[in-house]
Coordinates of C-alpha atoms and ligand atoms in Angstrom, one line a residue:
M1 CA -6.6 -6.9 -3.3
K2 CA -3.2 -9.1 -2.5
L3 CA -0.9 -7.5 -0.1
T4 CA 3.0 -9.5 -0.1
I5 CA 5.7 -8.5 2.3
L6 CA 9.1 -8.8 0.6
G7 CA 10.5 -7.3 3.9
C8 CA 9.2 -5.9 7.5
H9 CA 12.0 -5.2 9.4
S10 CA 13.7 -2.2 10.8
A11 CA 17.7 -1.5 10.5
T12 CA 20.1 -3.7 8.3
P13 CA 19.0 -6.6 6.2
R14 CA 20.0 -9.7 7.6
T15 CA 20.7 -13.7 6.7
N16 CA 16.7 -14.3 7.1
T17 CA 14.8 -10.7 7.3
N18 CA 14.8 -7.8 4.9
P19 CA 14.3 -4.4 5.5
T20 CA 10.9 -2.8 4.2
S21 CA 9.1 -3.3 1.1
Q22 CA 5.7 -4.8 0.1
V23 CA 3.8 -4.9 -2.9
L24 CA 0.0 -4.2 -3.1
E25 CA -2.3 -5.8 -6.2
I26 CA -5.2 -3.8 -6.4
K27 CA -7.5 -3.3 -9.5
N28 CA -4.8 -4.6 -11.8
H29 CA -2.2 -2.2 -10.2
M30 CA 1.3 -3.6 -9.0
F31 CA 2.1 -0.6 -6.4
L32 CA 5.6 -1.1 -5.1
I33 CA 5.7 0.6 -1.2
D34 CA 9.1 1.1 -0.3
C35 CA 11.9 -0.2 -1.3
G36 CA 14.6 -1.4 1.2
E37 CA 18.1 -2.9 0.7
G38 CA 17.3 -6.6 -1.4
T39 CA 13.9 -5.5 -2.9
Q40 CA 14.5 -6.7 -6.3
V41 CA 15.9 -9.7 -4.9
E42 CA 12.7 -10.4 -3.5
L43 CA 10.8 -9.2 -5.7
R44 CA 12.4 -12.2 -8.0
R45 CA 11.7 -14.7 -5.2
N46 CA 8.2 -14.3 -5.4
K47 CA 8.0 -14.3 -8.6
I48 CA 6.5 -10.5 -9.0
K49 CA 6.8 -9.4 -12.9
F50 CA 9.2 -6.1 -12.5
S51 CA 7.5 -4.9 -15.8
R52 CA 4.1 -4.8 -14.1
I53 CA 5.4 -2.3 -11.3
K54 CA 4.8 1.4 -12.8
H55 CA 4.5 3.3 -9.4
I56 CA 6.5 3.2 -6.2
F57 CA 5.5 4.5 -3.1
I58 CA 8.5 5.7 -0.5
S59 CA 7.6 6.6 3.1
H60 CA 10.3 8.3 4.2
L61 CA 14.5 8.4 3.7
H62 CA 15.9 6.3 6.3
G63 CA 17.7 4.1 4.5
D64 CA 15.8 0.5 5.6
H65 CA 13.3 2.1 3.4
Y66 CA 14.8 3.3 0.2
F67 CA 18.2 1.6 0.0
G68 CA 17.2 -0.6 -2.5
L69 CA 15.4 1.8 -4.9
V70 CA 18.5 2.9 -7.2
G71 CA 19.5 -0.4 -7.8
L72 CA 15.9 -1.5 -9.1
I73 CA 16.2 1.4 -11.1
N74 CA 19.3 0.7 -12.4
T75 CA 17.9 -3.2 -13.6
F76 CA 15.0 -2.1 -15.1
S77 CA 17.2 0.0 -17.4
L78 CA 19.1 -3.1 -17.6
L79 CA 15.8 -5.2 -19.0
T80 CA 15.4 -2.6 -21.4
R81 CA 12.3 -1.3 -19.7
E82 CA 10.8 1.7 -21.7
S83 CA 7.1 2.6 -19.9
E84 CA 6.9 5.1 -17.6
L85 CA 8.3 4.7 -13.8
H86 CA 6.7 6.7 -11.0
I87 CA 8.3 7.1 -7.8
Y88 CA 6.0 9.2 -5.1
A89 CA 8.3 10.5 -2.6
P90 CA 9.5 12.9 -0.1
K91 CA 11.3 16.0 -1.4
G92 CA 15.0 15.2 -1.8
L93 CA 15.0 11.5 -3.3
K94 CA 15.2 12.8 -6.7
E95 CA 18.4 14.8 -6.0
V96 CA 19.9 11.6 -4.4
I97 CA 18.4 9.3 -7.5
T98 CA 19.9 11.7 -10.3
L99 CA 23.4 12.3 -8.2
Q100 CA 23.9 8.7 -8.5
M101 CA 22.8 8.2 -12.1
K102 CA 25.2 11.7 -13.3
L103 CA 28.1 10.3 -11.6
S104 CA 28.1 6.9 -13.0
K105 CA 26.6 7.9 -16.2
G106 CA 23.8 6.0 -16.0
W107 CA 20.9 7.8 -17.1
T108 CA 17.7 5.5 -17.8
N109 CA 16.3 4.8 -20.8
Y110 CA 12.6 4.8 -19.8
P111 CA 10.7 7.8 -18.3
L112 CA 11.6 7.9 -14.8
I113 CA 9.0 10.6 -13.1
F114 CA 9.7 12.1 -9.4
H115 CA 6.5 13.2 -7.3
E116 CA 8.1 14.7 -4.6
L117 CA 5.9 15.0 -1.5
T118 CA 5.7 18.4 0.7
S119 CA 2.7 18.7 2.4
K120 CA 2.2 18.2 6.0
T121 CA -1.6 17.4 5.8
S122 CA -3.4 14.6 3.6
E123 CA -3.2 14.7 0.1
I124 CA -4.3 12.8 -3.1
I125 CA -1.6 11.7 -5.0
Y126 CA -2.8 9.2 -7.6
E127 CA -6.0 8.8 -9.3
D128 CA -7.3 6.6 -12.0
D129 CA -11.1 5.2 -12.6
K130 CA -10.9 2.5 -10.2
V131 CA -8.3 3.4 -7.5
E132 CA -7.3 6.5 -5.7
V133 CA -3.9 6.9 -3.2
Y134 CA -3.9 9.5 -0.7
T135 CA -0.8 10.8 2.0
I136 CA -0.6 9.7 5.5
P137 CA 1.3 12.5 7.3
L138 CA 3.3 10.2 10.4
N139 CA 5.0 11.4 13.3
H140 CA 8.7 10.1 13.0
R141 CA 11.8 11.6 13.3
I142 CA 11.8 13.2 9.6
Y143 CA 9.5 13.5 7.4
T144 CA 7.3 10.6 6.6
N145 CA 3.9 9.5 4.9
G146 CA 1.8 6.5 4.7
F147 CA 0.3 5.7 2.2
L148 CA -3.8 5.1 1.8
F149 CA -5.3 2.7 -1.1
K150 CA -8.7 3.1 -1.9
E151 CA -10.9 1.2 -4.6
K152 CA -13.6 3.4 -6.0
E153 CA -17.2 2.4 -5.2
N154 CA -17.4 -0.9 -7.5
E155 CA -20.3 -1.3 -10.3
R156 CA -23.5 -2.9 -9.8
K157 CA -23.3 -6.6 -11.2
I158 CA -26.0 -7.7 -14.1
D159 CA -28.0 -10.8 -13.1
I160 CA -27.7 -12.0 -16.7
T161 CA -30.7 -14.5 -16.3
A162 CA -33.0 -11.4 -14.8
V163 CA -31.5 -9.2 -18.2
T164 CA -32.7 -11.8 -20.5
E165 CA -35.9 -12.7 -19.1
A166 CA -36.3 -8.4 -19.0
N167 CA -35.5 -8.7 -22.5
I168 CA -33.3 -5.6 -22.1
N169 CA -30.6 -4.8 -24.8
V170 CA -27.2 -5.0 -24.4
A171 CA -26.7 -1.7 -25.2
Y172 CA -28.0 -0.6 -21.9
F173 CA -25.8 -2.6 -19.7
R174 CA -23.0 0.2 -19.2
K175 CA -26.1 2.4 -17.7
L176 CA -27.4 -0.9 -15.6
K177 CA -24.0 -0.8 -14.4
Q178 CA -23.9 2.7 -13.1
G179 CA -27.3 1.8 -11.3
A180 CA -29.9 3.8 -13.8
D181 CA -33.2 2.3 -14.4
V182 CA -33.6 1.3 -18.3
E183 CA -36.3 0.4 -21.0
N184 CA -36.7 -3.0 -22.4
E185 CA -37.3 -3.7 -26.2
D186 CA -40.9 -3.1 -25.3
G187 CA -40.4 0.4 -24.0
V188 CA -41.3 -1.0 -20.2
L189 CA -39.4 0.7 -17.8
I190 CA -37.5 -1.4 -15.7
K191 CA -36.3 -0.9 -11.9
N192 CA -32.4 -1.4 -11.7
E193 CA -32.4 -3.6 -8.7
A194 CA -34.9 -6.1 -10.5
V195 CA -32.0 -7.0 -12.9
T196 CA -28.8 -5.9 -11.0
K197 CA -27.0 -7.1 -7.6
D198 CA -25.3 -4.8 -5.2
P199 CA -21.4 -4.7 -6.1
L200 CA -18.8 -6.0 -3.6
P201 CA -17.8 -3.6 -1.2
A202 CA -15.1 -1.2 -1.8
K203 CA -11.8 -2.1 0.1
S204 CA -9.0 0.0 0.9
Y205 CA -5.5 -0.6 2.4
A206 CA -3.7 2.0 4.8
Y207 CA 0.2 1.7 5.1
C208 CA 1.8 3.8 8.3
S209 CA 5.4 3.0 8.8
D210 CA 7.5 4.6 10.5
T211 CA 5.8 6.4 13.3
A212 CA 5.2 7.2 16.8
Y213 CA 1.5 6.9 18.1
T214 CA -0.3 9.7 16.5
E215 CA -4.1 9.9 16.6
S216 CA -4.0 12.5 14.0
I217 CA -3.8 9.9 11.1
I218 CA -7.6 8.3 12.6
P219 CA -9.9 10.7 11.0
I220 CA -7.8 9.5 7.1
I221 CA -7.6 5.7 7.9
N222 CA -11.0 5.4 9.9
N223 CA -12.9 1.9 8.7
T224 CA -10.0 0.9 6.3
T225 CA -10.3 -2.9 5.6
V226 CA -6.6 -3.2 6.8
L227 CA -4.1 -1.4 8.4
Y228 CA -0.4 -2.5 8.3
H229 CA 1.0 -0.3 11.7
E230 CA 4.8 -0.4 12.7
S231 CA 5.3 -1.8 16.2
T232 CA 9.1 -1.9 16.4
F233 CA 9.8 -2.1 19.9
L234 CA 8.0 -4.5 22.2
E235 CA 5.8 -2.6 25.4
K236 CA 9.6 -3.3 27.8
N237 CA 11.3 -1.6 25.4
E238 CA 8.6 1.5 25.3
A239 CA 11.6 4.0 26.0
L240 CA 12.9 3.5 22.3
C241 CA 10.0 4.3 20.8
V242 CA 9.6 8.0 22.9
R243 CA 13.3 8.4 21.7
T244 CA 13.5 7.0 18.2
K245 CA 9.7 7.9 17.5
H246 CA 8.3 4.4 16.7
S247 CA 5.3 2.5 18.1
T248 CA 4.3 -0.5 20.6
P249 CA 2.2 -3.5 19.5
K250 CA -0.4 -2.0 22.1
Q251 CA -0.2 1.4 20.3
A252 CA -0.7 -0.1 17.2
A253 CA -3.6 -1.8 18.3
T254 CA -5.3 1.2 19.6
I255 CA -4.9 2.9 16.4
A256 CA -6.8 -0.3 14.8
E257 CA -9.2 0.0 17.6
M258 CA -10.2 4.0 17.4
A259 CA -10.0 3.8 13.5
K260 CA -12.4 0.8 13.2
V261 CA -10.6 -1.0 11.0
E262 CA -11.1 -4.6 10.1
T263 CA -7.8 -6.1 9.9
L264 CA -4.7 -4.7 11.7
I265 CA -1.2 -6.2 10.4
L266 CA 2.0 -5.6 12.6
G267 CA 5.5 -5.1 11.2
H268 CA 8.8 -3.0 10.9
Y269 CA 10.4 -5.3 13.8
S270 CA 13.5 -4.0 15.2
T271 CA 16.0 -6.7 14.5
R272 CA 16.8 -7.4 18.0
Y273 CA 14.0 -9.8 18.6
N274 CA 14.4 -13.5 17.1
G275 CA 10.5 -13.9 17.6
Y276 CA 7.4 -11.8 17.2
D277 CA 4.8 -14.2 19.1
E278 CA 4.8 -11.3 21.9
F279 CA 4.1 -8.5 19.4
K280 CA 0.8 -10.2 18.1
S281 CA -0.3 -11.3 22.0
E282 CA 0.5 -7.6 22.9
A283 CA -1.5 -6.4 20.4
E284 CA -4.7 -8.6 20.7
T285 CA -4.8 -7.4 24.4
I286 CA -6.8 -4.6 22.6
F287 CA -7.6 -5.2 19.4
K288 CA -8.8 -9.1 18.2
N289 CA -8.1 -9.5 14.7
V290 CA -4.3 -9.2 14.6
H291 CA -1.7 -10.7 11.9
L292 CA 1.9 -10.6 12.2
A293 CA 3.8 -9.6 8.8
K294 CA 6.6 -12.2 7.7
D295 CA 8.8 -11.6 4.7
G296 CA 7.6 -13.8 1.7
K297 CA 3.8 -13.8 3.3
S298 CA 0.8 -12.8 1.2
F299 CA -2.7 -11.6 2.6
E300 CA -5.5 -11.7 0.5
F301 CA -8.6 -9.2 1.2
Ligands
ZN1 ZN1 12.3 1.9 9.4
ZN2 ZN1 12.6 5.2 10.0

């Protein structure tokens, strides 16, 4: 799994900082998460192929999370895209985008499919044989969801030397990967553990932005590999968090600690700050494994 931060700041785009957007590479998917202004420029800067993006997840309808979307949709048309584009977003986004397209007579030449979200409880919104995506209802000024991306359990790994020695026909490899015992060419039952290795543990990524401190998300994100949790304001500006329904680094770290995640990434910094080391040190008083998001930075896990 690879996470690339295209933007991790709140409010407005500035010379050297971008509003929120990130790309998650998971099991051959390129999921785009939020799409603030400037996202397509950052996609190019990070050499991410536009055509690989087939699913876009929008957390909420504050501009710093979606003002780049209509531009990206239009660019896909100019690039003569033909494949489907799926957008998962709060109800209302479809109306915004289709009005803009209607007034410019700029309909897409590819299928644009909206999946409008209204549920106040976590729901599964995407699934295939390798990946599942769930919503994480957050507590913000308007209807907002985070997203949980989960790999399904990986298949067992064939031990090639062992299967050759055990004289097992290739036709049975599929069953072996699924954990079954099989008969070899001589009709002898071979135990699965003797010829396969444990799979890599399934990983998961939870994206939580924007939100006030809310323990209701803990059961949903429990034991997640990596948690991205917003931390808009430092402890000294906590009053602003209360008023605007955002979180401090300590609050993000408390959620990470309670949910027993492995790694915490902080982001969605207010543009009032120029350096972010204090975000890390405040969070580290509660949780050990803290990283700072930075525009253009990638995390592999
Ligand atoms: Zn925001
Ligand atoms: Zn917001």
